[in-house]
CSV table of C-alpha atoms in Angstrom, one decimal:
chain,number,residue,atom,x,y,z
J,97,UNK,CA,28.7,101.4,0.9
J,98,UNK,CA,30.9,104.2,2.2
J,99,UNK,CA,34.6,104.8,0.3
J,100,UNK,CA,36.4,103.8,1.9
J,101,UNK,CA,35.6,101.4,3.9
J,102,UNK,CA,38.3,101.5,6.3
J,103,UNK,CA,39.7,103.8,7.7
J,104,UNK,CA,43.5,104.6,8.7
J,105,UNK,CA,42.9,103.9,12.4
J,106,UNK,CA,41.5,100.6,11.0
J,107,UNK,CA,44.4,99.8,9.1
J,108,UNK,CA,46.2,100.3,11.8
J,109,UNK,CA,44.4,97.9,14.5
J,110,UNK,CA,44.7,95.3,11.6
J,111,UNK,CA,48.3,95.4,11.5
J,112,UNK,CA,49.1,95.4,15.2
J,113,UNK,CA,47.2,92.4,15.5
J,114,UNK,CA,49.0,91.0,12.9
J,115,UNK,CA,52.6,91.9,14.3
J,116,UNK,CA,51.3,90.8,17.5
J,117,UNK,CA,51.2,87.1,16.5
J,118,UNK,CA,47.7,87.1,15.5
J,119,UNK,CA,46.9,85.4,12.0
J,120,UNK,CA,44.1,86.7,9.8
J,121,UNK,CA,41.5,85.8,7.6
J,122,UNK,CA,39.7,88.8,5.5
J,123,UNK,CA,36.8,88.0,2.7
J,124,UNK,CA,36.3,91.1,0.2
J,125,UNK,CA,33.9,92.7,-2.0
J,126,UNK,CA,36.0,95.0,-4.2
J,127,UNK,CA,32.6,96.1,-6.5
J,128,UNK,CA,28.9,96.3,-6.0
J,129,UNK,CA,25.9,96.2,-8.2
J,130,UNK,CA,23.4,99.0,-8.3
J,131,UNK,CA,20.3,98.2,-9.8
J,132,UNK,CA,18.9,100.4,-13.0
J,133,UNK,CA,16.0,98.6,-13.5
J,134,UNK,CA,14.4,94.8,-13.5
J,135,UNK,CA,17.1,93.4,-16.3
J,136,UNK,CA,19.7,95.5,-16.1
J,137,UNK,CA,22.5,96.3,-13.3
J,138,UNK,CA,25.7,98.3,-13.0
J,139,UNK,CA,29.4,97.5,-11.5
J,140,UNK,CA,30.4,99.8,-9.4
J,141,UNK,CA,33.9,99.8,-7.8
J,142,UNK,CA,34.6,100.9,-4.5
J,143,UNK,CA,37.8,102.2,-2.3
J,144,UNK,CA,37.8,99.3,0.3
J,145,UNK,CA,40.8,101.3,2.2
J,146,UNK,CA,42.8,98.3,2.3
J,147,UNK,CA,44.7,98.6,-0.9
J,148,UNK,CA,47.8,99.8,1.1
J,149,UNK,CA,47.5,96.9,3.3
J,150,UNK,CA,47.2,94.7,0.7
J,151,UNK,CA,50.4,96.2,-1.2
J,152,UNK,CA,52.4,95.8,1.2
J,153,UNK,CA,51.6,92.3,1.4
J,154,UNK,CA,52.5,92.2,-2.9
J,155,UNK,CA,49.1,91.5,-3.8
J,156,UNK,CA,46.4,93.7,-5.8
J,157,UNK,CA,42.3,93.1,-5.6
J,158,UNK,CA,41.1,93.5,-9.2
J,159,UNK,CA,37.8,95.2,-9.7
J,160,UNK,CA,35.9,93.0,-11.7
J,161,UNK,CA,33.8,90.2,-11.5
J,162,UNK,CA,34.6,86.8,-12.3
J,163,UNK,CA,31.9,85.6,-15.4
J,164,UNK,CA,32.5,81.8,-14.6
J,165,UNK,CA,32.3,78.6,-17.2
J,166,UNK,CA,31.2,76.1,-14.5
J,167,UNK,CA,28.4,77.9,-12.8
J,168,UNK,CA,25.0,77.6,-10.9
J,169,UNK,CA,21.5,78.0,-12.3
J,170,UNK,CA,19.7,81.3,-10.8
J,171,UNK,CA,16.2,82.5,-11.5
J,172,UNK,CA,16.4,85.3,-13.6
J,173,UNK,CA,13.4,88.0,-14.8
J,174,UNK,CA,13.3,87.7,-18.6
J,175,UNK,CA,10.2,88.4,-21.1
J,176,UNK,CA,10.2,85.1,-22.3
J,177,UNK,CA,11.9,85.8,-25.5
J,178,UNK,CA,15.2,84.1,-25.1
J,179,UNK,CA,17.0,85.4,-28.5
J,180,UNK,CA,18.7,88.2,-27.2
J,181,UNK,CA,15.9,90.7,-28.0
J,182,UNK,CA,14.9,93.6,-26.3
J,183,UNK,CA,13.9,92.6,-22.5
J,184,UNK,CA,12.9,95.7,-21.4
J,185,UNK,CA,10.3,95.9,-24.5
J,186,UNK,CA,8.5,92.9,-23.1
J,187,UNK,CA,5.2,93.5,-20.8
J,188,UNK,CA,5.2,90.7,-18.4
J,189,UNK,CA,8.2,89.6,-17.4
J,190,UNK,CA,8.5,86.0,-16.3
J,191,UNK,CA,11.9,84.4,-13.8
J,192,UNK,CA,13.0,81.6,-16.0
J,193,UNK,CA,16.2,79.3,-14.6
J,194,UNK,CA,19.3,80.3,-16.8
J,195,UNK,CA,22.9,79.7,-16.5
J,196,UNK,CA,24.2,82.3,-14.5
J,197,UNK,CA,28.1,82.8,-14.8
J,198,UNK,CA,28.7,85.2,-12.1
J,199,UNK,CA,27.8,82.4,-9.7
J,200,UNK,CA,30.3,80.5,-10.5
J,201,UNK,CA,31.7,76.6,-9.3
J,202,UNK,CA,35.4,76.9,-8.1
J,203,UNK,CA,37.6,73.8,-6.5
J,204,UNK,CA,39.8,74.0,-3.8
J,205,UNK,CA,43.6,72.9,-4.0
J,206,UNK,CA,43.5,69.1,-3.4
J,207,UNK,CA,46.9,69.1,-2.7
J,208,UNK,CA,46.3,71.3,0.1
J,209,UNK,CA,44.7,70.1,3.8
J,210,UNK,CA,42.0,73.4,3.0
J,211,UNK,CA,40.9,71.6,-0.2
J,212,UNK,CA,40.0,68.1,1.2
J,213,UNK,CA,36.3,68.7,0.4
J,214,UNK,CA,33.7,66.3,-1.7
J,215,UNK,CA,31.8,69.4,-3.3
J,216,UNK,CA,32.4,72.4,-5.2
J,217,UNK,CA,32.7,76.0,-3.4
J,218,UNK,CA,29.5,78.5,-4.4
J,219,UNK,CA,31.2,82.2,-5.0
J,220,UNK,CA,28.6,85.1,-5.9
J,221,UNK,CA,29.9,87.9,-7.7
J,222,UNK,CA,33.6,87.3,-7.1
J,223,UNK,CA,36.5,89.1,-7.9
J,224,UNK,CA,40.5,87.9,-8.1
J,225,UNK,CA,43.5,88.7,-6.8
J,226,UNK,CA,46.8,89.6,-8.5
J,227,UNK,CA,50.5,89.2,-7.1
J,228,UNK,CA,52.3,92.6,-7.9
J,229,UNK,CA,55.6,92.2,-6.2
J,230,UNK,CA,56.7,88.7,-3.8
J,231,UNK,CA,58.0,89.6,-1.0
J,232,UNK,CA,60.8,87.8,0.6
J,233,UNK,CA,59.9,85.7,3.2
J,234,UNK,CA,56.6,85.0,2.1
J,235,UNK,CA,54.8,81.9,0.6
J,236,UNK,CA,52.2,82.4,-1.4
J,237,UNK,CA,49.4,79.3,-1.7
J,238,UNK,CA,46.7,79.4,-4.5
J,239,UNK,CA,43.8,78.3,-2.3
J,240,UNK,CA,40.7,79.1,-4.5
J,241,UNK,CA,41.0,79.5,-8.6
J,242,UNK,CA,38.8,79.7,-11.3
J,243,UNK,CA,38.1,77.3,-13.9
J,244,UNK,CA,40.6,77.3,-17.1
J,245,UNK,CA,37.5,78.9,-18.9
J,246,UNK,CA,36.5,82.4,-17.5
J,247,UNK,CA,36.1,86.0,-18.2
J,248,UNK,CA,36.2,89.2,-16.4
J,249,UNK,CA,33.6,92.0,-16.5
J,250,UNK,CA,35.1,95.3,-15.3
J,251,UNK,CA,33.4,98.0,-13.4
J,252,UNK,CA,31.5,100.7,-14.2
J,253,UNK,CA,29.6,98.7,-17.1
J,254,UNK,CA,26.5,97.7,-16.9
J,255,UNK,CA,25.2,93.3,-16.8
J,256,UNK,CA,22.5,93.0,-19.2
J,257,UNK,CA,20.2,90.2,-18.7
J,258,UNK,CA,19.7,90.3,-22.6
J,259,UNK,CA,23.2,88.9,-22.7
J,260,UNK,CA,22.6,86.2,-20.7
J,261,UNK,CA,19.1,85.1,-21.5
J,262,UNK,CA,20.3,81.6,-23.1
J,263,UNK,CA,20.5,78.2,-21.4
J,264,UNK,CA,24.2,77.4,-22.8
J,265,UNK,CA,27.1,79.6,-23.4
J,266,UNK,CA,30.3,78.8,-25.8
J,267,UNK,CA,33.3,77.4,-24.2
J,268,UNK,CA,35.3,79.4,-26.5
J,269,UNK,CA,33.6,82.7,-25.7
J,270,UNK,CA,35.4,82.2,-22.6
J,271,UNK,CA,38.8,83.4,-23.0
J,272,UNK,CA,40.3,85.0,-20.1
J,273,UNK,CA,43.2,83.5,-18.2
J,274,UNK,CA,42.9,81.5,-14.8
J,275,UNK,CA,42.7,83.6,-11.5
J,276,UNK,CA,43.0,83.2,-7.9
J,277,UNK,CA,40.1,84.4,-5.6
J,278,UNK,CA,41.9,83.0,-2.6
J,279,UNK,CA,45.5,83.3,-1.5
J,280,UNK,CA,47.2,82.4,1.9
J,281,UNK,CA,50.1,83.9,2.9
J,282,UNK,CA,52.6,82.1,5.4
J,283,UNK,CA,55.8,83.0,6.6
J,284,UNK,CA,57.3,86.6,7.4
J,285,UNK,CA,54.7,89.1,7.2
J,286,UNK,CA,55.7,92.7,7.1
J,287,UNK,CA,54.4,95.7,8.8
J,288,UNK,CA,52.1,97.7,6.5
J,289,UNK,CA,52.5,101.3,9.2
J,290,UNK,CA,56.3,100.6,9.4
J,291,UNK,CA,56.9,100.2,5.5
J,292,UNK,CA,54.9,103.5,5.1
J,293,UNK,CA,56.4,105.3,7.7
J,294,UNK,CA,60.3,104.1,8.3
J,295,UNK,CA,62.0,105.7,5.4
J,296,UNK,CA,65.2,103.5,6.2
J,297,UNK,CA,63.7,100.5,5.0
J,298,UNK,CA,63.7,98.9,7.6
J,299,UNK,CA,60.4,97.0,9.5
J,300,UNK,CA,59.4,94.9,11.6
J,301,UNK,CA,57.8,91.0,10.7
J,302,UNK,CA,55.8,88.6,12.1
J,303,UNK,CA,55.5,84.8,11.7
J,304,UNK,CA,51.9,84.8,10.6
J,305,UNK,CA,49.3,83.5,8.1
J,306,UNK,CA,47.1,85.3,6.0
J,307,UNK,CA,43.6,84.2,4.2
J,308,UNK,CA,42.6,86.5,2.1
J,309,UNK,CA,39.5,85.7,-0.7
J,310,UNK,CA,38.0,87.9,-3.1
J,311,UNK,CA,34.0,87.2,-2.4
J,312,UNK,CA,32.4,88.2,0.7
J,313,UNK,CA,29.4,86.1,0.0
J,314,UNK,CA,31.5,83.5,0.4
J,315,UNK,CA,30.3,83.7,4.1
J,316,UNK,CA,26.9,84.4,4.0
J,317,UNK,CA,23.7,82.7,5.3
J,318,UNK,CA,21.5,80.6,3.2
J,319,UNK,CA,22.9,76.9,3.6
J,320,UNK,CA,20.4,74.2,4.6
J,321,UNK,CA,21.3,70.7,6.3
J,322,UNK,CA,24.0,69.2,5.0
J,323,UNK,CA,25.2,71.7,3.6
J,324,UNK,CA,22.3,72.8,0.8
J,325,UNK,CA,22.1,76.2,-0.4
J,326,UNK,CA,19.7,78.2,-1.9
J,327,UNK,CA,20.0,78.1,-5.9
J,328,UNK,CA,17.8,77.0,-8.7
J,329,UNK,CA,19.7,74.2,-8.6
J,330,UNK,CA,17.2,71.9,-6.0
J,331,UNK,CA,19.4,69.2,-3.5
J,332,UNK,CA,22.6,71.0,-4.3
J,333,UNK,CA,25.3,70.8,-1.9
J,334,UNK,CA,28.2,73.1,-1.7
J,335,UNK,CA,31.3,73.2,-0.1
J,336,UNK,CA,31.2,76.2,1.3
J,337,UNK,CA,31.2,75.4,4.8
J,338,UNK,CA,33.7,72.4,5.2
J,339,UNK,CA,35.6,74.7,3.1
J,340,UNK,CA,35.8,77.8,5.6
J,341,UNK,CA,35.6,75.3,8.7
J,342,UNK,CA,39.5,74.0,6.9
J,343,UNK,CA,40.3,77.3,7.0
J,344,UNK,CA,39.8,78.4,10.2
J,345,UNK,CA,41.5,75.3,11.7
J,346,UNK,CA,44.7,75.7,9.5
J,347,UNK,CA,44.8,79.0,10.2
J,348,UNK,CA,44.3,77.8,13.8
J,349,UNK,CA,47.4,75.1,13.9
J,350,UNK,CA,44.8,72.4,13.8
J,351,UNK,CA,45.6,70.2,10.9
J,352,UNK,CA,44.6,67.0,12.4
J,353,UNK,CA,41.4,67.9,12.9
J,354,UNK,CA,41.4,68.8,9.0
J,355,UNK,CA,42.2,65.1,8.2
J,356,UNK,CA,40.0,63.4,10.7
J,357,UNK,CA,36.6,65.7,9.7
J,358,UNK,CA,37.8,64.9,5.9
J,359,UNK,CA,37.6,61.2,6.3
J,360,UNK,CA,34.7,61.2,8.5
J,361,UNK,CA,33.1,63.8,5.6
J,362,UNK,CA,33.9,60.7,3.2
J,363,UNK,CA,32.9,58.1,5.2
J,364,UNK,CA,29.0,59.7,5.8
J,365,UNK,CA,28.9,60.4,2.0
J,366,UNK,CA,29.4,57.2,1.3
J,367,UNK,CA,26.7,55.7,3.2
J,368,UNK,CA,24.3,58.2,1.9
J,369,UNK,CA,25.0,57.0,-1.5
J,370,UNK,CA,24.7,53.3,-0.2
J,371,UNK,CA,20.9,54.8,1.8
J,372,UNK,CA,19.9,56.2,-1.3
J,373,UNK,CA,20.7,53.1,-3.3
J,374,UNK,CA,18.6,51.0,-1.3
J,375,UNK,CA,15.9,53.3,-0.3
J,376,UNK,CA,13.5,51.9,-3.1
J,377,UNK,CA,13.9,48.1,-1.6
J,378,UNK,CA,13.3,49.3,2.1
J,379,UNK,CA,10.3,51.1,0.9
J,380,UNK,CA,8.8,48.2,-0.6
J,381,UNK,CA,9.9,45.6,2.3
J,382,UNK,CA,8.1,48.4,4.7
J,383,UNK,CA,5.1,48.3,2.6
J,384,UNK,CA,4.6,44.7,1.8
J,385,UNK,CA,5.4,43.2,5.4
J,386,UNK,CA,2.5,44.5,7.0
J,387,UNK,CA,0.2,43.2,4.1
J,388,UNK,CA,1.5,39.5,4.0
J,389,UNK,CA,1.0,39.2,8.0
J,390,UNK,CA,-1.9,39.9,8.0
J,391,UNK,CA,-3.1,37.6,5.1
J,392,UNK,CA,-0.5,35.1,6.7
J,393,UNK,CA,-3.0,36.0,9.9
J,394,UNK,CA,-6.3,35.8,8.0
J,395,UNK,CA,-5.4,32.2,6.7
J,396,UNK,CA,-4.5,31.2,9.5
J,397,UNK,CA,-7.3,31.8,11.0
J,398,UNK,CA,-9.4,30.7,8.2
J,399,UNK,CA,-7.6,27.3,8.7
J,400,UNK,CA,-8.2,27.1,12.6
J,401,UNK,CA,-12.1,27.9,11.8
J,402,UNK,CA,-12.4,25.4,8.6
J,403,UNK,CA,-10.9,22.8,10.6
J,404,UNK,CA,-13.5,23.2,13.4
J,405,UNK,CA,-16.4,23.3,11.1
J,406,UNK,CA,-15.5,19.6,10.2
C-alpha cells in the first residue's frame, strides 16, 4: 500500500463532512503482512494519513496485531512436525487446522443496542485503539474489545508458523491487557483543519457520531447464508454482519429497528434449534409413511382377493 494513504485534501473532505452534520464510520488496517516465504511473514506498519485526524479526536491506532485467546481454526502449511522444529527444513509441506490467534473471537457490548447479537464477531489481523487525551464534549463507547487474555505482536517482526504449530496454547502465555478495537464517539466533535490551523484555540464542533474499528477485514466478503464464513471451522456462524447492519442504523438514528431485527434474530434461532432437534423424527416419519401404506395397501388388497377366492 502507498504511505500514506490519505492524503491532506482527503483529510480535509473527511472533516467537512463531518462538520457538516454528517456522521462517520471508518474501518482500519494500521499494518500489513508481506510474505518471506511459505511459513514465515512480516508486520509491516504503514502511515495511514489519518493519525492527525485521529488525534484530534484523542485517540491513537496502535501498530500491532492483536494475537487473540479465543480464536478461529485456519489451515495452516506446516511439515508435519508439530514440536516447534524447523518448518522450513521439511520437504513436503502439508495445511493442517491449528489454532490461529490472530483470527481472533471478540463480543460486542451487550449493554449497548450495537451489541444485541447471538454470535461472536470474526476480526482478521486486528489492531486496537488507545485514548491519548478525552476531549471535552465527547463520549467515548467501548464497542468491540478483546478477550481478558491477549497479546500484541508489534511491527516489523516477523510471524513464524514454527511458533504456532500446536493445537492448544497456555492461557497464562497470554498476558497483555484488554484493548478496544472499536470505539464510538458521540457528542461534540471538533474540527481536525481548524485545531491545526486556528492558533487561538478556538474551533468549530459538530454534533456527530463516530465508528471507528481497528480491522478492515471486518468488512470483507466471504459470509455464506446465514451468516457462515469461510474458516476451518465448518457451520460456523459469525456475527459480523448483524454486527455492522447495528452499526449502520445507530449511526443512522434508527434504534428501533435495532431492537426489532434483535428479537426477530432470536426468535429464528430459536426455531432452528427446535428444527434441528426434531429433524431425526421427521426423517424417519418421511421414510416409514410411504412404506406402511403401501403394505397397509398390499394387505388390503390381499384381503379383498382372499375373500373372493372363498
Amino acid at each position: 500500500p502507498k504511505s500514506p494513504t490519505f492524503s491532506d485534501i482527503a483529510l480535509k473532505s473527511i472533516d467537512d463532512f463531518v462538520m457538516k452534520g454528517g456522521n462517520l464510520m471508518m474501518f482500519l488496517d494500521p499494518c500489513f503482512l508481506q510474505p518471506e516465504n511459505r511459513f514465515k511473514e512480516f508486520v509491516v506498519g504503514i502511515e495511514l494519513g489519518l493519525e492527525p485526524l485521529l488525534s484530534s479526536y484523542g485517540l491513537r491506532l496502535n501498530k500491532h496485531l492483536v494475537q487473540n485467546f479465543t480464536c478461529v481454526r485456519q489451515e495452516l502449511p506446516t511439515g508435519g512436525s508439530l514440536d516447534g522444529l524447523s518448518l522450513e527444513q521439511t520437504r513436503q509441506p502439508e495445511l493442517k487446522d491449528l489454532l490461529w490467534p490472530f483470527f481472533g473471537l471478540f463480543d460486542a457490548d451487550p449493554g449497548h443496542l450495537t451489541g444485541q447479537l447471538d454470535a461472536p464477531i470474526l476480526t482478521r489481523y486486528a489492531s486496537t485503539f488507545d485514548i491519548k487525551h478525552r476531549r471535552p464534549g465527547i463520549e467515548y463507547t467501548p464497542l468491540l474489545t478483546t478477550s481478558p487474555y491477549v497479546n500484541y505482536f508489534p511491527e516489523w517482526n516477523t510471524i513464524s508458523l514454527a511458533e504456532y504449530a500446536r493445537d492448544s496454547f497456555a492461557l497464562s502465555s497470554f498476558e497483555g491487557e484488554q484493548g478496544v478495537v472499536g470505539y464510538l464517539l458521540e457528542g461534540e466533535i471538533p474540527s481536525h483543519y481548524d485545531m491545526m490551523t486556528k492558533l487561538n484555540g478556538v474551533y468549530r464542533t459538530s454534533t456527530a457520531k463516530v465508528m471507528l474499528f481497528a480491522d478492515g477485514d471486518m468488512v470483507r466478503g466471504g459470509l455464506g447464508e446465514m451468516g457462515l464464513n469461510s474458516t476451518s471451522e465448518e457451520e460456523a456462524r459469525y456475527g459480523n454482519r448483524d454486527f455492522l447492519r447495528n452499526c449502520v442504523e445507530y449511526i443512522l438514528g434508527e434504534e428501533d429497528m435495532i431492537i426489532q431485527e434483535a428479537t426477530l434474530r432470536k426468535d429464528v434461532y430459536m426455531d432452528t434449534e427446535r428444527l434441528s432437534r426434531t429433524r431425526s423424527k421427521w426423517l424417519w416419519i418421511n421414510f416409514l409413511t410411504p412404506l406402511l401404506s403401501l403394505l397397509c395397501m398390499g394387505g388390503l388388497v390381499y384381503y379383498i382377493r382372499k375373500q373372493r377366492a372363498l
